[in-house]
Amino acid sequence: MTRGGPLSLPRETAAAARLAFPPNWWARAAWLAFAVYFVYAAAQLEFTPARFAAGLEHGAKFVSRLFPPDFHRWALLLKGMVESLQIAVVASALGVALSLPLSLMAARNLMPAWLTWPARLVMIFCRSFHPVIVAILFVKAVGFGALAGILALTVASVGFLGKLMTEAIEEISLKQVEAVRASGAPFMSVVMFAVVPQVFGRFVGFVAYETDANLRNSTMVGIVGAGGIGGTLFAAFQRFDYDFVCAIVLTIIALIMLGEVLTMRIKRIFRV
Amino acid sequence: MSGAPGLAIAREWQRFTPGERLARFVVYLGVVAAIVASIQTVEVIPEFIADAPEQIGDMLRRMWPIAWGFYPEGVQAPLLESLHIATLGTVAAVLMAVPVAFLAARNVTPHAGLNYFAKLILVSARSVNTLIWALFFVAVFGPGALAGTMAIAFHSIGFTGKLLSEALEESNRGTIEALQATGAPWLSVAIKGYWPQVKPAFWAIVLFRWDINVRESAVLGLVGAGGVGMALDTALNLFQWDRVAMILVAILGVVIAAEIVVTGIRRRIL
Amino acid sequence: MSSLPAAAVEASRPDAAATAALSVRGLVKEYVPGRQVLAGITLDFAPRGMTAVIGPSGTGKSTLIRCINRLVEPTAGEIVFEGRDLARLGKRELRAARRHIGMVFQEYNLVERLTVMENVLCGRLGYVSPAKAWLRRFPARDVARAFELLDTVGLGAFAQARADSLSGGQRQRVGIARAVMQQPRLLLADEPTSSLDPKTSVEIMALMQALSETHGFPVIVNIHNVELARRFAGRIVGMTGGRVVYDGPPERLDETILKTIYGGEDWLE
């Protein structure tokens, strides 16, 4: 910067080089900009201390009305939970069944570009909308009920599983594929003997993860009428039936934790 | 696949003990049974399926032409609100998740009881879906963006806290010991020992979560928690499908933009 | 290479082509247009015996071997195997042809998560339908032969072990068993000993030689180790810069020729 005197230059650079903590101006500017944005956004959304204070007051009343949970309508609760479970299981199964061929088609190390592109587009498309929005569209298409939820979560599963599976297939060792191919094996045999063994363990992990995710989401799609416990929960909220709400949410948490324990067990069995 | 014994190799698979094979078999059986039972009992109304192509056609016809003119008056402001909700919610989530993550990491907090407690917080936060959190906070704060932001924040604690505590547990023991050996206080060890090691993971987690939250913030309005979902809900209730299409296109644009931003930042700082 | 005596290159023997199991004519390969890795190779291989291809790294030995069964697509030239030009075959015909060409790889290329038995049976995948292969329903005859072959290569007790639990030498034995399982009429070996210790290397070469004699198929092996080549091969092909610069018996492979192949002479000291 100051290229004035030829003598002053070495001394200046030497001093600069000896700073133990050279300031990172870019990082500081980014932090400042973010702080400004934070204040601006909070103001835009009208977050005021008064609202928080009022909220705390409401919250205390609300929490007191949650307890004790009311399990009297357990039959309704059970029906909703079972439907959520069914939605999650069927959507996961369909999702896996569709993702397996699709991810194989999308793997750039095994397939030509004219096949990988469409497959990738399908996955990106499936991933781009939140499952609830997809559920809204399916509710319009196939009416209220579990089917809309199943289809919505299947779409989400294809987007997510497809991406993970494609990446796993693209990371396999091609040497093993080459060796099986050199023996004159037909394509499907190459896939079965050289590709599947390399990805099987990871796929089990992905499927377990996606089933967990579907279980969580299946408790939610009911809010837009796509079946499962979500509809019951939403109705209870609208009727200010907060002790029933509490019972439902506790059951959901228990089911999801149970699901997580199960998938962890399964992963251990398959040594994922 | 590798678990399926066939005629050709009917001799035992020695890489699995009989117990392991039994366990795998039980898993396969359980999975198949669950799928069959679900398909047989799930309530599907055939008339609705038969009607589906017509309904889809009707929906698409009503969506076209897309109500582009609706964007400036009814989409832009709530869309920005959604983005604010996603960002502020992520920040709040991170602020709350960091202490919990420190408590949950076994190497940082060598106290099993505290670890368990922290993990319980993380798991429960994750188990309750964002939309369900939103219902709670609408009941507490009333409808609006504040409820949405809190919903995003509370649900995200679980995800960010879990990943962060895992990153902490993977950090190098030696560096920490070296700092502790100098007699550095606890906070200094955290800032100079743990932070530099988990920094890349931290930013990756934050960016990843923000990306997810942008998507989630778009649906919060369906339960009254602010953002573009409110506009979507109104349009849906009034069967204004051309406006619905406009909102969906706008959401898609934001989601794609968010993904581009995340990829860009990640390339820069990671 | 121009300094070589003309007699040293016996590649184009017109009478040999008629009886050859495999003849490669004018084989050219360019990975990048205009840069020839193989600059027109012409070689005939007799239906018996072992041929060693030697030469410095990056001279196209591997490419030559891989062009023969088209793991690498040749740019130009003919590869006539049992009267058919492999270079012109369609996908289906190529698969049928590959069933008769066994291949052994430098890094064994076993499917690591499958058992030794499954790996050996991979050699029959060209004959078994994918559905049957998936259910592991291989013909009993194939399974019996696989056990025999495993006994021959000294791994009879390891049939159910997972491939990734074996040592390098053992893996290469499985690789050879897999190739021979195809009942090949030609065996290609791409640097089969480069990842092995000297003693194991000798054992592997001896095994291939023995199997070649008992089953009566020719072997083309490309190999770095000149001593091993001299000891086991009946014919040596020396390559440099994508061309054949020596083709003849191991006895005539003297230091002058080696200098031409590998360039310089320091390494001989």
CSV table of C-alpha atoms in Angstrom, one decimal, chain A residues 174-190 192-195 197-199 201 271, chain C residues 66 69 71 95 98-99 101 105 107 109-114 118 122 125-126 130 133-134 136 138 178 182:
chain,number,residue,atom,x,y,z
A,174,LEU,CA,-14.8,-49.7,-9.7
A,175,LYS,CA,-12.1,-52.3,-9.7
A,176,GLN,CA,-14.4,-54.9,-8.3
A,177,VAL,CA,-17.0,-54.0,-10.9
A,178,GLU,CA,-14.4,-54.2,-13.7
A,179,ALA,CA,-13.3,-57.7,-12.6
A,180,VAL,CA,-16.9,-59.1,-12.6
A,181,ARG,CA,-17.6,-57.3,-15.9
A,182,ALA,CA,-14.4,-58.9,-17.4
A,183,SER,CA,-15.9,-62.3,-16.8
A,184,GLY,CA,-18.7,-61.6,-19.3
A,185,ALA,CA,-21.4,-61.3,-16.6
A,186,PRO,CA,-24.7,-59.6,-17.7
A,187,PHE,CA,-25.3,-56.2,-16.3
A,188,MET,CA,-27.7,-57.3,-13.6
A,189,SER,CA,-25.3,-59.9,-12.3
A,190,VAL,CA,-22.5,-57.2,-12.2
A,192,MET,CA,-25.7,-58.0,-7.8
A,193,PHE,CA,-22.2,-59.3,-7.3
A,194,ALA,CA,-20.0,-56.2,-7.5
A,195,VAL,CA,-22.2,-53.3,-6.6
A,197,PRO,CA,-22.2,-56.1,-1.7
A,198,GLN,CA,-20.3,-52.8,-1.5
A,199,VAL,CA,-23.3,-50.7,-0.7
A,201,GLY,CA,-24.5,-52.0,4.7
A,271,ARG,CA,-23.0,-53.7,11.6
C,66,ARG,CA,-7.2,-54.1,-21.4
C,69,ASN,CA,-11.1,-57.8,-23.7
C,71,LEU,CA,-12.1,-53.0,-20.6
C,95,ARG,CA,-20.1,-60.4,-23.2
C,98,ARG,CA,-15.5,-62.2,-22.5
C,99,ARG,CA,-16.7,-65.4,-21.0
C,101,ILE,CA,-11.2,-64.7,-21.6
C,105,PHE,CA,-5.7,-58.0,-11.9
C,107,GLU,CA,-4.9,-55.4,-7.1
C,109,ASN,CA,-10.2,-56.8,-7.6
C,110,LEU,CA,-12.1,-59.3,-5.6
C,111,VAL,CA,-15.5,-58.3,-4.3
C,112,GLU,CA,-14.3,-57.8,-0.8
C,113,ARG,CA,-17.5,-58.3,1.1
C,114,LEU,CA,-18.3,-61.6,-0.6
C,118,GLU,CA,-18.9,-66.4,-4.1
C,122,CYS,CA,-18.2,-64.8,-10.2
C,125,LEU,CA,-21.8,-65.2,-13.9
C,126,GLY,CA,-21.6,-65.1,-17.7
C,130,PRO,CA,-29.0,-62.9,-13.0
C,133,ALA,CA,-27.1,-65.7,-9.5
C,134,TRP,CA,-29.0,-63.5,-7.0
C,136,ARG,CA,-26.9,-68.1,-5.4
C,138,PHE,CA,-25.3,-72.0,-9.3
C,178,ARG,CA,-12.0,-66.9,-10.5
C,182,GLN,CA,-14.5,-69.3,-16.6
